[in-house]
Amino acid sequence: DAGVIQSPRHEVTEMGQEVTLRCKPISGHNSLFWYRQTMMRGLELLIYFNNNVPIDDSGMPEDRFSAKMPNASFSTLKIQPSEPRDSAVYFCASTQQGDYGYTFGSGTRLTVV
Amino acid sequence: DQQVKQNSPSLSVQEGRISILNCDYTNSMFDYFLWYKKYPAEGPTFLISISSIKDKNEDGRFTVFLNKSAKHLSLHIVPSQPGDSAVYFCAASYGNKLVFGAGTILRVKS
């Protein structure tokens, strides 16, 4: 099992550009979560999906952020337009619904300059 | 609104001694509590958990204690080893989602 796969590992972009982060969850897991890690706030939940359906997006900071899960094996988190304050490490995690032992990906370190 | 708080940003402990990491929470609806461990450039990994109906859970060198009346939990590592040096996140659940604290950096000195 390759685990949760995120791409890219690092992304450096200019302010105003569109950024797309990608995640492939573990096969068979039906819950997927996007988290953002910052020094000040630690790990913040942005959005999560059950069976490809968005359940709670109350953590998405602004309309500039959007997330999709078109099928059980792929999800994207898009920021358009990006701003320097979006710089953080973004993690994707997956699990079987009801199991709190999430498996996290290695994260995408986003730097917006 | 930080529902899960880890008030100590860092902790330094001598190898072989006990490490105690603390966590406080505010939401009485949380029903499950977990600790995750994170090494640099990796995602957090699940370490140990405890249900809200228990007050202690032990797994090898790791023990988690829950004090519901104080809304406090702690992670004890005995004995501490240099390989335990990492960031430790406390997490609490309700519904299907986890709320994480800001993390505590543990350094175990040899």
Short mmCIF file of C-alpha atoms in Angstrom, two decimals:
data_model
loop_
_atom_site.label_atom_id
_atom_site.label_comp_id
_atom_site.label_asym_id
_atom_site.label_seq_id
_atom_site.Cartn_x
_atom_site.Cartn_y
_atom_site.Cartn_z
CA ASP A 1 0.00 0.00 0.00
CA ALA A 2 1.56 3.29 -1.12
CA GLY A 3 -0.30 5.32 1.46
CA VAL A 4 -1.89 8.69 0.82
CA ILE A 5 -0.12 10.34 -2.09
CA GLN A 6 0.06 14.10 -2.43
CA SER A 7 1.51 16.17 -5.23
CA PRO A 8 3.43 18.30 -5.65
CA ARG A 9 5.66 18.08 -2.57
CA HIS A 10 6.70 21.69 -2.94
CA GLU A 11 5.06 24.54 -4.80
CA VAL A 12 6.36 28.08 -5.16
CA THR A 13 4.10 30.49 -6.95
CA GLU A 14 3.58 34.18 -7.39
CA MET A 15 0.76 36.04 -5.73
CA GLY A 16 -2.34 36.02 -7.88
CA GLN A 17 -1.62 32.72 -9.56
CA GLU A 18 -3.84 29.66 -9.36
CA VAL A 19 -2.54 26.73 -7.34
CA THR A 20 -3.87 23.17 -7.46
CA LEU A 21 -2.91 20.57 -4.87
CA ARG A 22 -3.64 16.92 -5.52
CA CYS A 23 -4.37 13.92 -3.34
CA LYS A 24 -4.82 10.21 -3.92
CA PRO A 25 -6.33 8.53 -0.84
CA ILE A 26 -5.76 4.94 0.24
CA SER A 27 -7.84 2.53 -1.77
CA GLY A 28 -10.94 1.52 0.17
CA HIS A 29 -10.98 4.58 2.39
CA ASN A 30 -14.21 6.54 1.98
CA SER A 31 -13.43 9.67 4.02
CA LEU A 32 -10.96 12.30 2.87
CA PHE A 33 -9.77 15.39 4.71
CA TRP A 34 -7.78 18.48 3.75
CA TYR A 35 -5.80 20.14 6.56
CA ARG A 36 -3.51 23.15 6.61
CA GLN A 37 -0.60 23.46 9.04
CA THR A 38 0.74 26.81 10.17
CA MET A 39 2.98 27.74 13.06
CA MET A 40 0.30 29.81 14.75
CA ARG A 41 -2.73 27.54 14.39
CA GLY A 42 -1.30 24.09 14.00
CA LEU A 43 -3.42 21.70 11.93
CA GLU A 44 -6.66 23.27 10.73
CA LEU A 45 -9.36 21.24 9.01
CA LEU A 46 -10.36 22.89 5.76
CA ILE A 47 -12.89 20.46 4.31
CA TYR A 48 -13.79 16.79 4.38
CA PHE A 49 -15.60 14.38 2.12
CA ASN A 50 -17.51 11.15 2.80
CA ASN A 51 -18.05 8.92 -0.23
CA ASN A 52 -16.86 11.74 -2.51
CA VAL A 53 -19.47 14.17 -1.15
CA PRO A 54 -18.32 17.34 0.67
CA ILE A 55 -19.70 17.19 4.20
CA ASP A 56 -18.19 20.14 6.01
CA ASP A 57 -16.35 23.01 4.34
CA SER A 58 -16.67 25.45 7.23
CA GLY A 59 -12.89 25.54 7.59
CA MET A 60 -12.28 26.83 4.09
CA PRO A 61 -10.92 30.31 4.73
CA GLU A 62 -12.38 32.18 1.77
CA ASP A 63 -14.07 31.78 -1.57
CA ARG A 64 -10.61 31.69 -3.09
CA PHE A 65 -10.38 28.12 -1.82
CA SER A 66 -12.27 25.26 -3.44
CA ALA A 67 -12.03 21.48 -3.24
CA LYS A 68 -13.37 18.66 -5.35
CA MET A 69 -13.48 14.90 -5.20
CA PRO A 70 -14.62 13.67 -8.61
CA ASN A 71 -14.09 10.01 -7.69
CA ALA A 72 -12.99 7.80 -4.82
CA SER A 73 -9.33 7.92 -5.81
CA PHE A 74 -8.67 11.61 -6.39
CA SER A 75 -9.20 14.99 -4.79
CA THR A 76 -7.98 18.50 -5.50
CA LEU A 77 -7.66 21.66 -3.44
CA LYS A 78 -7.50 24.81 -5.51
CA ILE A 79 -6.56 28.33 -4.49
CA GLN A 80 -7.39 31.08 -6.95
CA PRO A 81 -5.98 33.70 -6.68
CA SER A 82 -3.24 32.76 -4.25
CA GLU A 83 -1.93 35.20 -1.63
CA PRO A 84 1.24 35.18 0.52
CA ARG A 85 -0.81 34.38 3.64
CA ASP A 86 -1.79 31.09 2.03
CA SER A 87 1.78 29.88 2.49
CA ALA A 88 1.62 26.75 4.63
CA VAL A 89 1.89 22.98 4.49
CA TYR A 90 -1.29 21.38 3.19
CA PHE A 91 -2.05 17.81 4.22
CA CYS A 92 -4.51 15.33 2.84
CA ALA A 93 -5.67 12.42 5.00
CA SER A 94 -7.97 9.49 4.44
CA THR A 95 -9.71 6.87 6.56
CA GLN A 96 -12.67 4.55 6.69
CA GLN A 97 -15.65 6.56 7.89
CA GLY A 98 -15.86 6.29 11.68
CA ASP A 99 -12.18 5.35 12.11
CA TYR A 100 -10.22 8.18 13.70
CA GLY A 101 -6.84 6.72 12.87
CA TYR A 102 -6.34 8.89 9.84
CA THR A 103 -3.54 8.21 7.38
CA PHE A 104 -1.89 11.41 6.29
CA GLY A 105 0.05 12.15 3.15
CA SER A 106 3.48 13.76 3.30
CA GLY A 107 2.01 17.18 2.58
CA THR A 108 2.51 19.94 0.03
CA ARG A 109 4.60 22.89 1.15
CA LEU A 110 3.13 25.95 -0.57
CA THR A 111 5.02 29.21 -0.76
CA VAL A 112 3.31 32.22 -2.32
CA VAL A 113 5.68 35.10 -3.03
CA ASP B 1 -11.59 29.55 18.55
CA GLN B 2 -9.06 26.97 19.63
CA GLN B 3 -11.09 24.06 20.96
CA VAL B 4 -7.98 21.94 21.53
CA LYS B 5 -5.02 23.65 23.14
CA GLN B 6 -1.46 22.55 23.64
CA ASN B 7 0.02 25.32 25.73
CA SER B 8 3.62 24.15 25.66
CA PRO B 9 5.21 24.81 22.27
CA SER B 10 8.23 22.71 23.16
CA LEU B 11 9.61 20.26 25.72
CA SER B 12 13.13 19.01 26.27
CA VAL B 13 13.79 15.76 28.16
CA GLN B 14 16.81 13.63 28.92
CA GLU B 15 16.95 10.17 27.39
CA GLY B 16 15.53 7.56 29.74
CA ARG B 17 13.37 10.02 31.66
CA ILE B 18 9.61 10.53 31.39
CA SER B 19 8.11 12.91 28.83
CA ILE B 20 4.73 14.39 29.68
CA LEU B 21 2.82 16.26 27.00
CA ASN B 22 -0.36 18.06 27.93
CA CYS B 23 -3.53 19.04 26.13
CA ASP B 24 -6.69 20.89 27.16
CA TYR B 25 -10.01 21.04 25.37
CA THR B 26 -13.14 23.11 25.68
CA ASN B 27 -15.86 21.17 23.88
CA SER B 28 -17.60 18.65 26.16
CA MET B 29 -19.07 16.95 23.08
CA PHE B 30 -15.72 15.46 22.11
CA ASP B 31 -16.00 11.68 22.42
CA TYR B 32 -12.61 10.40 21.37
CA PHE B 33 -9.09 11.69 21.85
CA LEU B 34 -5.92 10.87 19.99
CA TRP B 35 -2.24 11.68 19.83
CA TYR B 36 -0.38 11.94 16.55
CA LYS B 37 3.36 12.15 16.03
CA LYS B 38 5.02 14.05 13.21
CA TYR B 39 8.57 13.95 11.92
CA PRO B 40 9.93 16.72 9.66
CA ALA B 41 8.86 16.48 6.01
CA GLU B 42 6.37 13.74 6.83
CA GLY B 43 2.67 13.66 7.58
CA PRO B 44 1.39 13.04 11.13
CA THR B 45 1.04 9.39 12.12
CA PHE B 46 -1.43 7.99 14.61
CA LEU B 47 0.14 7.09 17.96
CA ILE B 48 -2.46 6.28 20.60
CA SER B 49 -6.09 7.04 21.41
CA ILE B 50 -8.60 6.98 24.25
CA SER B 51 -12.36 6.92 24.37
CA SER B 52 -14.16 9.47 26.51
CA ILE B 53 -15.54 6.63 28.67
CA LYS B 54 -12.06 5.66 29.83
CA ASP B 55 -9.44 7.46 31.85
CA LYS B 56 -6.31 5.61 30.79
CA ASN B 57 -4.96 3.72 27.82
CA GLU B 58 -1.52 2.17 27.61
CA ASP B 59 0.49 0.93 24.66
CA GLY B 60 4.06 -0.02 25.40
CA ARG B 61 6.02 3.06 26.42
CA PHE B 62 3.06 5.33 25.69
CA THR B 63 0.17 6.03 28.06
CA VAL B 64 -2.63 8.51 27.58
CA PHE B 65 -4.59 9.83 30.56
CA LEU B 66 -7.95 11.56 30.32
CA ASN B 67 -9.47 13.77 33.01
CA LYS B 68 -12.93 14.65 31.74
CA SER B 69 -13.88 16.88 34.65
CA ALA B 70 -10.82 19.03 33.98
CA LYS B 71 -11.10 18.64 30.19
CA HIS B 72 -7.48 17.63 30.14
CA LEU B 73 -5.47 14.84 28.65
CA SER B 74 -1.83 13.97 28.74
CA LEU B 75 0.61 11.67 26.98
CA HIS B 76 3.34 9.99 29.00
CA ILE B 77 6.36 8.46 27.30
CA VAL B 78 8.50 6.24 29.52
CA PRO B 79 11.36 5.82 29.00
CA SER B 80 11.96 8.57 26.46
CA GLN B 81 14.26 7.77 23.54
CA PRO B 82 16.03 10.06 21.05
CA GLY B 83 13.83 8.62 18.29
CA ASP B 84 10.81 10.06 20.09
CA SER B 85 11.95 13.56 19.14
CA ALA B 86 9.13 14.89 16.97
CA VAL B 87 6.09 17.15 17.02
CA TYR B 88 3.17 15.69 18.97
CA PHE B 89 -0.37 16.72 18.12
CA CYS B 90 -3.31 16.21 20.41
CA ALA B 91 -6.63 15.68 18.60
CA ALA B 92 -10.27 15.34 19.61
CA SER B 93 -13.22 14.09 17.65
CA TYR B 94 -16.90 14.61 17.28
CA GLY B 95 -18.90 13.52 14.33
CA ASN B 96 -16.50 12.28 11.73
CA LYS B 97 -13.80 14.90 12.07
CA LEU B 98 -10.73 15.54 14.18
CA VAL B 99 -9.82 18.88 15.72
CA PHE B 100 -6.09 19.23 16.32
CA GLY B 101 -4.04 21.28 18.71
CA ALA B 102 -1.08 23.39 17.59
CA GLY B 103 1.47 20.74 18.53
CA THR B 104 4.33 20.38 21.00
CA ILE B 105 7.92 19.85 19.85
CA LEU B 106 9.56 17.15 21.95
CA ARG B 107 13.35 16.94 22.03
CA VAL B 108 14.89 13.94 23.75
CA LYS B 109 18.56 14.52 24.51
CA SER B 110 20.98 11.63 24.63
#
